[in-house]
Amino acid sequence: MAKRIIIVGAGTMGQSIGRLFGQHGWTVQAVDPTEAARDGFLATVPGSSATAALEDAGQADVALECVPENLALKRKVLAALEGVVPEGAPILSNTSGLTLEEMSADMARPERAVITHFFNPGDVIPAVEVVADKDAREGLCEEVMTLLRGLERRPVRLDHAPPGFVANRIQHAIMRECLHLVDQGVASPAEIDEIVQWSVGVRMALSGPFRQRDLNGLGTHLSIAEYLYPDLCDRHDPSPTLANLVGQGHLGKRSGKGFYDWPAGEDARAAEEALRRVIALARDSAD
Ligand SMILES: NC(=O)c1ccc[n+]([C@@H]2O[C@H](COP(=O)([O-])OP(=O)(O)OC[C@H]3O[C@@H](n4cnc5c(N)ncnc54)[C@H](O)[C@@H]3O)[C@@H](O)[C@H]2O)c1
């Protein structure tokens, strides 16, 4: 019989992770109080079902929370999920950076909780950061890693998980410098996109930063690091350029304007398909 997952929070991440499980033969059920989110889930996860309340969801082999990044809410949802999966079964959180210790505080058996940080879209991007507490049930983390590999993901377990884990720390370090260059008038967003996409970007798509630096030569990297680091951005608050855009309601594609203008009706699927082709190429070159 097909295994069953309950996904609480049927928004952006819940939908794409739901598709991933559905494509691998799981029975998928979403729980979300918002009708539009449930409708979106049912439309994009074929064969799924959706309810407004967890009490109506029944039982599952695995449960995953994808609710907004709000500690009180995550805490409440993780504790409620203990009742819908068998004792000892994994209860997963897709938090972007909250700690397990904080989120599992209201659980009777916090040793069942594991962070599985998927990337958007969860059915396209292969990596998943996995964080289990030192008190996790023995074997639980390996069980979750096996489950993720069965979904054709590339999970990496982090024994120590600082805020933002690994990927968000790196993404934010890159964006802090990009925004600093804009704020300093060195280059426009479009110019930075052109330079980064066709230099660091294409390299990074095909190898990790360390493998790439080995290819280029570590001596050169050290020489540049010695004079460059004192000049790099180290501000502790987000760039005013970013804060102003968000303050004016310019949130990027979803609001029609961000660093660029985004006309309505542009097909997000085309970008996803391009991403899948790059991932296939990266997989080929890694094999
Ligand atoms: N969007 C991303 O790129 C991304 C990437 C990785 C991780 N995450 C993390 O994934 C989580 C979800 O993010 P998202 O972008 O999918 O958010 P989202 O706002 O698109 O979706 C969240 C959904 O949760 C629902 N919800 C709110 N309260 C609920 C409750 N009590 N019970 C059930 N559902 C409830 C909302 O109605 C909404 O549909 C967050 O922790 C976020 O940090 C997001």
mmCIF file of C-alpha atoms and ligand atoms in Angstrom:
data_model
loop_
_atom_site.group_PDB
_atom_site.id
_atom_site.type_symbol
_atom_site.label_atom_id
_atom_site.label_comp_id
_atom_site.label_asym_id
_atom_site.label_seq_id
_atom_site.Cartn_x
_atom_site.Cartn_y
_atom_site.Cartn_z
ATOM 1 C CA MET A 1 0.000 0.000 0.000
ATOM 2 C CA ALA A 2 1.225 3.526 -0.787
ATOM 3 C CA LYS A 3 2.837 5.381 2.098
ATOM 4 C CA ARG A 4 1.015 8.445 3.322
ATOM 5 C CA ILE A 5 2.289 11.911 4.192
ATOM 6 C CA ILE A 6 0.410 14.773 5.810
ATOM 7 C CA ILE A 7 1.745 18.219 4.857
ATOM 8 C CA VAL A 8 0.620 21.072 7.107
ATOM 9 C CA GLY A 9 0.820 24.402 5.236
ATOM 10 C CA ALA A 10 -0.165 24.157 1.570
ATOM 11 C CA GLY A 11 1.601 27.286 0.302
ATOM 12 C CA THR A 12 4.654 27.673 -1.938
ATOM 13 C CA MET A 13 6.809 25.000 -0.289
ATOM 14 C CA GLY A 14 4.003 22.677 0.786
ATOM 15 C CA GLN A 15 2.782 22.445 -2.815
ATOM 16 C CA SER A 16 6.146 21.713 -4.417
ATOM 17 C CA ILE A 17 7.136 19.174 -1.725
ATOM 18 C CA GLY A 18 3.672 17.629 -2.072
ATOM 19 C CA ARG A 19 4.291 17.218 -5.819
ATOM 20 C CA LEU A 20 7.634 15.547 -5.054
ATOM 21 C CA PHE A 21 6.082 12.934 -2.736
ATOM 22 C CA GLY A 22 3.145 12.424 -5.124
ATOM 23 C CA GLN A 23 5.502 11.821 -8.078
ATOM 24 C CA HIS A 24 7.181 9.085 -6.023
ATOM 25 C CA GLY A 25 3.985 7.167 -5.315
ATOM 26 C CA TRP A 26 3.044 8.592 -1.916
ATOM 27 C CA THR A 27 -0.514 9.414 -0.940
ATOM 28 C CA VAL A 28 -0.415 13.118 -0.080
ATOM 29 C CA GLN A 29 -2.787 15.043 2.155
ATOM 30 C CA ALA A 30 -2.543 18.765 2.847
ATOM 31 C CA VAL A 31 -3.873 20.691 5.842
ATOM 32 C CA ASP A 32 -4.347 24.452 5.493
ATOM 33 C CA PRO A 33 -6.997 26.812 6.882
ATOM 34 C CA THR A 34 -6.858 28.946 3.703
ATOM 35 C CA GLU A 35 -9.183 27.816 0.933
ATOM 36 C CA ALA A 36 -7.037 29.328 -1.852
ATOM 37 C CA ALA A 37 -3.976 27.399 -0.614
ATOM 38 C CA ARG A 38 -5.960 24.146 -0.483
ATOM 39 C CA ASP A 39 -7.300 24.754 -4.005
ATOM 40 C CA GLY A 40 -3.764 25.512 -5.248
ATOM 41 C CA PHE A 41 -2.503 22.317 -3.628
ATOM 42 C CA LEU A 42 -5.240 20.145 -5.156
ATOM 43 C CA ALA A 43 -4.599 21.715 -8.581
ATOM 44 C CA THR A 44 -0.821 21.144 -8.550
ATOM 45 C CA VAL A 45 -0.536 17.834 -6.639
ATOM 46 C CA PRO A 46 -2.482 15.271 -8.695
ATOM 47 C CA GLY A 47 -4.450 12.727 -6.633
ATOM 48 C CA SER A 48 -3.963 14.642 -3.368
ATOM 49 C CA SER A 49 -6.585 15.602 -0.803
ATOM 50 C CA ALA A 50 -6.821 18.625 1.476
ATOM 51 C CA THR A 51 -8.563 19.543 4.706
ATOM 52 C CA ALA A 52 -8.861 22.775 6.694
ATOM 53 C CA ALA A 53 -8.167 21.190 10.094
ATOM 54 C CA LEU A 54 -5.632 18.601 11.244
ATOM 55 C CA GLU A 55 -8.336 16.758 13.219
ATOM 56 C CA ASP A 56 -9.943 15.777 9.885
ATOM 57 C CA ALA A 57 -6.717 14.541 8.283
ATOM 58 C CA GLY A 58 -6.522 10.986 9.657
ATOM 59 C CA GLN A 59 -3.213 9.152 10.139
ATOM 60 C CA ALA A 60 0.028 9.099 8.099
ATOM 61 C CA ASP A 61 3.464 7.439 8.000
ATOM 62 C CA VAL A 62 5.274 10.805 7.992
ATOM 63 C CA ALA A 63 4.204 14.373 8.764
ATOM 64 C CA LEU A 64 5.833 17.574 7.489
ATOM 65 C CA GLU A 65 5.131 21.143 8.547
ATOM 66 C CA CYS A 66 5.435 23.932 5.970
ATOM 67 C CA VAL A 67 3.669 26.747 7.842
ATOM 68 C CA PRO A 68 5.063 30.322 7.853
ATOM 69 C CA GLU A 69 8.389 30.999 9.601
ATOM 70 C CA ASN A 70 6.846 31.902 12.970
ATOM 71 C CA LEU A 71 8.195 30.157 16.070
ATOM 72 C CA ALA A 72 4.939 30.084 18.077
ATOM 73 C CA LEU A 73 3.069 28.625 15.098
ATOM 74 C CA LYS A 74 5.738 26.008 14.297
ATOM 75 C CA ARG A 75 5.794 24.991 17.970
ATOM 76 C CA LYS A 76 2.023 24.500 18.040
ATOM 77 C CA VAL A 77 1.914 22.591 14.750
ATOM 78 C CA LEU A 78 4.799 20.212 15.586
ATOM 79 C CA ALA A 79 3.157 19.294 18.902
ATOM 80 C CA ALA A 80 -0.186 18.688 17.147
ATOM 81 C CA LEU A 81 1.512 16.449 14.559
ATOM 82 C CA GLU A 82 2.507 13.961 17.262
ATOM 83 C CA GLY A 83 -1.074 12.704 17.202
ATOM 84 C CA VAL A 84 -1.243 11.900 13.474
ATOM 85 C CA VAL A 85 1.806 9.657 12.910
ATOM 86 C CA PRO A 86 2.702 6.359 14.650
ATOM 87 C CA GLU A 87 4.953 6.535 17.687
ATOM 88 C CA GLY A 88 8.585 6.923 16.619
ATOM 89 C CA ALA A 89 7.720 8.023 13.043
ATOM 90 C CA PRO A 90 9.484 11.169 11.789
ATOM 91 C CA ILE A 91 7.901 14.581 12.212
ATOM 92 C CA LEU A 92 9.594 16.928 9.761
ATOM 93 C CA SER A 93 9.939 20.709 9.717
ATOM 94 C CA ASN A 94 10.789 22.783 6.639
ATOM 95 C CA THR A 95 12.014 25.762 8.662
ATOM 96 C CA SER A 96 14.548 28.026 6.947
ATOM 97 C CA GLY A 97 16.555 28.555 10.119
ATOM 98 C CA LEU A 98 14.712 28.141 13.449
ATOM 99 C CA THR A 99 16.276 25.653 15.876
ATOM 100 C CA LEU A 100 14.777 22.264 16.722
ATOM 101 C CA GLU A 101 15.206 22.982 20.398
ATOM 102 C CA GLU A 102 12.929 26.039 20.111
ATOM 103 C CA MET A 103 10.399 24.467 17.764
ATOM 104 C CA SER A 104 9.963 21.132 19.569
ATOM 105 C CA ALA A 105 9.540 22.667 23.045
ATOM 106 C CA ASP A 106 5.846 21.691 23.281
ATOM 107 C CA MET A 107 6.269 18.141 21.931
ATOM 108 C CA ALA A 108 5.885 15.204 24.307
ATOM 109 C CA ARG A 109 8.552 13.269 22.303
ATOM 110 C CA PRO A 110 10.856 15.919 20.743
ATOM 111 C CA GLU A 111 13.310 13.201 19.717
ATOM 112 C CA ARG A 112 11.009 12.478 16.743
ATOM 113 C CA ALA A 113 11.517 15.898 15.144
ATOM 114 C CA VAL A 114 13.907 16.468 12.240
ATOM 115 C CA ILE A 115 14.484 19.582 10.131
ATOM 116 C CA THR A 116 14.388 18.890 6.398
ATOM 117 C CA HIS A 117 15.130 22.216 4.718
ATOM 118 C CA PHE A 118 14.042 21.890 1.088
ATOM 119 C CA PHE A 119 14.728 24.588 -1.491
ATOM 120 C CA ASN A 120 12.146 26.232 -3.704
ATOM 121 C CA PRO A 121 10.754 24.490 -5.737
ATOM 122 C CA GLY A 122 11.100 21.363 -3.571
ATOM 123 C CA ASP A 123 10.393 19.003 -6.465
ATOM 124 C CA VAL A 124 13.124 20.592 -8.631
ATOM 125 C CA ILE A 125 16.106 21.592 -6.457
ATOM 126 C CA PRO A 126 17.920 18.406 -5.350
ATOM 127 C CA ALA A 127 19.626 19.510 -2.098
ATOM 128 C CA VAL A 128 17.964 19.181 1.319
ATOM 129 C CA GLU A 129 19.668 20.300 4.537
ATOM 130 C CA VAL A 130 18.880 17.830 7.341
ATOM 131 C CA VAL A 131 19.251 18.754 11.008
ATOM 132 C CA ALA A 132 18.498 16.394 13.899
ATOM 133 C CA ASP A 133 18.983 17.164 17.541
ATOM 134 C CA LYS A 134 21.697 15.352 19.496
ATOM 135 C CA ASP A 135 18.839 13.687 21.447
ATOM 136 C CA ALA A 136 17.107 12.434 18.275
ATOM 137 C CA ARG A 137 15.879 8.847 18.353
ATOM 138 C CA GLU A 138 18.721 6.575 17.286
ATOM 139 C CA GLY A 139 18.552 5.836 13.584
ATOM 140 C CA LEU A 140 15.927 8.519 12.925
ATOM 141 C CA CYS A 141 18.193 10.809 10.948
ATOM 142 C CA GLU A 142 19.472 7.973 8.729
ATOM 143 C CA GLU A 143 15.846 6.905 8.174
ATOM 144 C CA VAL A 144 15.003 10.427 6.993
ATOM 145 C CA MET A 145 18.126 10.583 4.777
ATOM 146 C CA THR A 146 17.083 7.255 3.160
ATOM 147 C CA LEU A 147 13.565 8.556 2.654
ATOM 148 C CA LEU A 148 14.920 11.696 0.930
ATOM 149 C CA ARG A 149 17.293 9.709 -1.293
ATOM 150 C CA GLY A 150 14.280 7.606 -2.316
ATOM 151 C CA LEU A 151 12.706 10.882 -3.500
ATOM 152 C CA GLU A 152 15.842 11.513 -5.642
ATOM 153 C CA ARG A 153 16.997 14.351 -3.354
ATOM 154 C CA ARG A 154 20.589 14.953 -2.253
ATOM 155 C CA PRO A 155 20.329 15.334 1.541
ATOM 156 C CA VAL A 156 23.249 16.564 3.643
ATOM 157 C CA ARG A 157 23.151 16.182 7.418
ATOM 158 C CA LEU A 158 24.449 19.094 9.493
ATOM 159 C CA ASP A 159 25.647 18.151 12.975
ATOM 160 C CA HIS A 160 25.892 21.773 13.965
ATOM 161 C CA ALA A 161 23.264 24.114 12.540
ATOM 162 C CA PRO A 162 23.939 27.847 12.894
ATOM 163 C CA PRO A 163 21.158 30.298 11.923
ATOM 164 C CA GLY A 164 20.440 29.999 8.200
ATOM 165 C CA PHE A 165 22.138 26.582 8.100
ATOM 166 C CA VAL A 166 24.604 26.534 5.134
ATOM 167 C CA ALA A 167 22.843 27.585 1.940
ATOM 168 C CA ASN A 168 21.040 30.644 3.306
ATOM 169 C CA ARG A 169 24.225 31.907 4.957
ATOM 170 C CA ILE A 170 26.030 31.734 1.621
ATOM 171 C CA GLN A 171 23.111 33.147 -0.370
ATOM 172 C CA HIS A 172 22.825 36.087 2.032
ATOM 173 C CA ALA A 173 26.596 36.720 2.052
ATOM 174 C CA ILE A 174 26.473 36.945 -1.760
ATOM 175 C CA MET A 175 23.403 39.212 -1.774
ATOM 176 C CA ARG A 176 24.839 41.479 0.939
ATOM 177 C CA GLU A 177 27.823 42.153 -1.316
ATOM 178 C CA CYS A 178 25.638 42.539 -4.440
ATOM 179 C CA LEU A 179 23.465 45.149 -2.705
ATOM 180 C CA HIS A 180 26.544 46.891 -1.312
ATOM 181 C CA LEU A 181 27.902 47.269 -4.853
ATOM 182 C CA VAL A 182 24.565 48.757 -5.967
ATOM 183 C CA ASP A 183 24.464 51.115 -2.944
ATOM 184 C CA GLN A 184 28.049 52.229 -3.687
ATOM 185 C CA GLY A 185 27.111 52.962 -7.328
ATOM 186 C CA VAL A 186 29.635 50.441 -8.648
ATOM 187 C CA ALA A 187 27.126 48.610 -10.847
ATOM 188 C CA SER A 188 23.366 48.314 -11.419
ATOM 189 C CA PRO A 189 21.382 45.142 -10.574
ATOM 190 C CA ALA A 190 21.258 44.295 -14.300
ATOM 191 C CA GLU A 191 25.029 44.742 -14.684
ATOM 192 C CA ILE A 192 25.728 42.617 -11.609
ATOM 193 C CA ASP A 193 23.344 39.918 -12.874
ATOM 194 C CA GLU A 194 25.176 39.895 -16.229
ATOM 195 C CA ILE A 195 28.614 39.561 -14.615
ATOM 196 C CA VAL A 196 27.641 37.023 -11.923
ATOM 197 C CA GLN A 197 25.430 34.835 -14.111
ATOM 198 C CA TRP A 198 28.115 34.403 -16.759
ATOM 199 C CA SER A 199 31.115 33.978 -14.405
ATOM 200 C CA VAL A 200 30.640 32.761 -10.836
ATOM 201 C CA GLY A 201 27.090 31.592 -11.654
ATOM 202 C CA VAL A 202 27.888 29.148 -14.451
ATOM 203 C CA ARG A 203 30.858 27.826 -12.478
ATOM 204 C CA MET A 204 28.745 27.288 -9.354
ATOM 205 C CA ALA A 205 26.069 25.455 -11.335
ATOM 206 C CA LEU A 206 28.612 22.785 -12.225
ATOM 207 C CA SER A 207 30.780 22.542 -9.118
ATOM 208 C CA GLY A 208 30.790 23.538 -5.461
ATOM 209 C CA PRO A 209 32.863 26.538 -4.355
ATOM 210 C CA PHE A 210 35.716 24.435 -2.950
ATOM 211 C CA ARG A 211 36.074 22.163 -5.999
ATOM 212 C CA GLN A 212 36.026 25.272 -8.185
ATOM 213 C CA ARG A 213 38.732 27.034 -6.141
ATOM 214 C CA ASP A 214 40.920 23.897 -6.360
ATOM 215 C CA LEU A 215 40.594 24.121 -10.147
ATOM 216 C CA ASN A 216 41.582 27.795 -10.188
ATOM 217 C CA GLY A 217 44.466 27.553 -7.716
ATOM 218 C CA LEU A 218 44.533 28.255 -3.982
ATOM 219 C CA GLY A 219 47.613 30.515 -4.037
ATOM 220 C CA THR A 220 45.856 33.082 -6.201
ATOM 221 C CA HIS A 221 42.754 32.858 -4.031
ATOM 222 C CA LEU A 222 44.799 33.560 -0.885
ATOM 223 C CA SER A 223 46.633 36.518 -2.448
ATOM 224 C CA ILE A 224 43.340 38.141 -3.467
ATOM 225 C CA ALA A 225 41.663 37.321 -0.116
ATOM 226 C CA GLU A 226 44.471 39.105 1.762
ATOM 227 C CA TYR A 227 43.874 42.481 0.133
ATOM 228 C CA LEU A 228 40.127 42.137 -0.590
ATOM 229 C CA TYR A 229 38.529 41.070 2.724
ATOM 230 C CA PRO A 230 39.007 44.444 4.474
ATOM 231 C CA ASP A 231 37.037 46.049 1.627
ATOM 232 C CA LEU A 232 34.072 43.652 1.552
ATOM 233 C CA CYS A 233 30.697 44.617 3.013
ATOM 234 C CA ASP A 234 30.261 43.669 6.671
ATOM 235 C CA ARG A 235 27.128 45.660 7.561
ATOM 236 C CA HIS A 236 24.882 44.108 10.206
ATOM 237 C CA ASP A 237 21.538 45.378 8.934
ATOM 238 C CA PRO A 238 19.901 44.759 5.534
ATOM 239 C CA SER A 239 20.698 47.201 2.723
ATOM 240 C CA PRO A 240 18.431 50.306 2.566
ATOM 241 C CA THR A 241 17.866 49.572 -1.140
ATOM 242 C CA LEU A 242 16.267 46.253 -0.231
ATOM 243 C CA ALA A 243 14.336 47.683 2.728
ATOM 244 C CA ASN A 244 12.970 50.535 0.548
ATOM 245 C CA LEU A 245 11.769 48.177 -2.180
ATOM 246 C CA VAL A 246 9.955 45.971 0.328
ATOM 247 C CA GLY A 247 8.579 49.046 2.148
ATOM 248 C CA GLN A 248 7.005 50.203 -1.134
ATOM 249 C CA GLY A 249 5.401 46.791 -1.670
ATOM 250 C CA HIS A 250 7.828 45.814 -4.446
ATOM 251 C CA LEU A 251 8.355 42.130 -3.613
ATOM 252 C CA GLY A 252 9.655 40.881 -6.963
ATOM 253 C CA LYS A 253 7.738 38.717 -9.405
ATOM 254 C CA ARG A 254 4.817 38.086 -7.025
ATOM 255 C CA SER A 255 3.954 41.830 -6.862
ATOM 256 C CA GLY A 256 4.928 42.670 -10.468
ATOM 257 C CA LYS A 257 8.008 44.706 -9.484
ATOM 258 C CA GLY A 258 11.285 44.152 -7.634
ATOM 259 C CA PHE A 259 14.746 44.952 -8.980
ATOM 260 C CA TYR A 260 13.042 44.453 -12.395
ATOM 261 C CA ASP A 261 9.485 44.893 -13.713
ATOM 262 C CA TRP A 262 7.584 41.610 -14.057
ATOM 263 C CA PRO A 263 4.595 41.753 -16.433
ATOM 264 C CA ALA A 264 1.638 39.628 -15.294
ATOM 265 C CA GLY A 265 1.031 36.261 -16.930
ATOM 266 C CA GLU A 266 4.644 35.238 -17.463
ATOM 267 C CA ASP A 267 4.880 31.461 -17.194
ATOM 268 C CA ALA A 268 6.845 30.327 -14.121
ATOM 269 C CA ARG A 269 6.979 26.800 -15.573
ATOM 270 C CA ALA A 270 9.446 27.888 -18.296
ATOM 271 C CA ALA A 271 11.968 28.982 -15.635
ATOM 272 C CA GLU A 272 11.437 25.687 -13.791
ATOM 273 C CA GLU A 273 12.056 23.697 -16.960
ATOM 274 C CA ALA A 274 15.318 25.616 -17.585
ATOM 275 C CA LEU A 275 16.360 24.861 -14.001
ATOM 276 C CA ARG A 276 15.662 21.150 -14.542
ATOM 277 C CA ARG A 277 17.903 21.175 -17.656
ATOM 278 C CA VAL A 278 20.782 22.810 -15.742
ATOM 279 C CA ILE A 279 20.355 20.278 -12.892
ATOM 280 C CA ALA A 280 20.446 17.391 -15.396
ATOM 281 C CA LEU A 281 23.671 18.817 -16.871
ATOM 282 C CA ALA A 282 25.219 19.232 -13.392
ATOM 283 C CA ARG A 283 24.245 15.622 -12.548
ATOM 284 C CA ASP A 284 25.886 14.384 -15.776
ATOM 285 C CA SER A 285 29.083 16.284 -15.071
ATOM 286 C CA ALA A 286 29.159 15.012 -11.452
ATOM 287 C CA ASP A 287 28.781 11.331 -12.480
HETATM 288 N N1 LIG B 1 9.492 30.034 -0.020
HETATM 289 C C1 LIG B 1 10.740 29.597 0.010
HETATM 290 O O1 LIG B 1 11.553 29.871 -0.891
HETATM 291 C C2 LIG B 1 11.198 28.694 1.130
HETATM 292 C C3 LIG B 1 12.322 27.889 0.923
HETATM 293 C C4 LIG B 1 12.730 27.011 1.938
HETATM 294 C C5 LIG B 1 12.028 26.988 3.157
HETATM 295 N N2 LIG B 1 10.947 27.813 3.333
HETATM 296 C C6 LIG B 1 10.234 27.708 4.611
HETATM 297 O O2 LIG B 1 9.058 26.930 4.389
HETATM 298 C C7 LIG B 1 8.016 27.354 5.279
HETATM 299 C C8 LIG B 1 6.793 27.730 4.471
HETATM 300 O O3 LIG B 1 7.139 28.774 3.574
HETATM 301 P P1 LIG B 1 6.253 29.101 2.277
HETATM 302 O O4 LIG B 1 7.089 29.979 1.422
HETATM 303 O O5 LIG B 1 5.681 27.840 1.706
HETATM 304 O O6 LIG B 1 5.077 29.950 2.953
HETATM 305 P P2 LIG B 1 3.640 30.288 2.344
HETATM 306 O O7 LIG B 1 3.202 31.522 3.022
HETATM 307 O O8 LIG B 1 3.660 30.237 0.858
HETATM 308 O O9 LIG B 1 2.737 29.058 2.858
HETATM 309 C C9 LIG B 1 2.427 28.837 4.206
HETATM 310 C C10 LIG B 1 1.037 28.225 4.285
HETATM 311 O O10 LIG B 1 0.787 27.857 5.640
HETATM 312 C C11 LIG B 1 -0.587 28.076 5.879
HETATM 313 N N3 LIG B 1 -0.846 28.132 7.311
HETATM 314 C C12 LIG B 1 -0.751 29.199 8.151
HETATM 315 N N4 LIG B 1 -1.104 28.805 9.402
HETATM 316 C C13 LIG B 1 -1.400 27.487 9.340
HETATM 317 C C14 LIG B 1 -1.831 26.531 10.297
HETATM 318 N N5 LIG B 1 -2.008 26.841 11.580
HETATM 319 N N6 LIG B 1 -2.054 25.250 9.883
HETATM 320 C C15 LIG B 1 -1.885 24.913 8.590
HETATM 321 N N7 LIG B 1 -1.480 25.789 7.640
HETATM 322 C C16 LIG B 1 -1.246 27.056 8.014
HETATM 323 C C17 LIG B 1 -0.903 29.363 5.131
HETATM 324 O O11 LIG B 1 -2.313 29.469 4.886
HETATM 325 C C18 LIG B 1 -0.089 29.177 3.854
HETATM 326 O O12 LIG B 1 -0.864 28.572 2.832
HETATM 327 C C19 LIG B 1 8.616 28.513 6.082
HETATM 328 O O13 LIG B 1 9.136 28.001 7.280
HETATM 329 C C20 LIG B 1 9.749 29.020 5.191
HETATM 330 O O14 LIG B 1 10.752 29.673 5.917
HETATM 331 C C21 LIG B 1 10.505 28.645 2.355
#
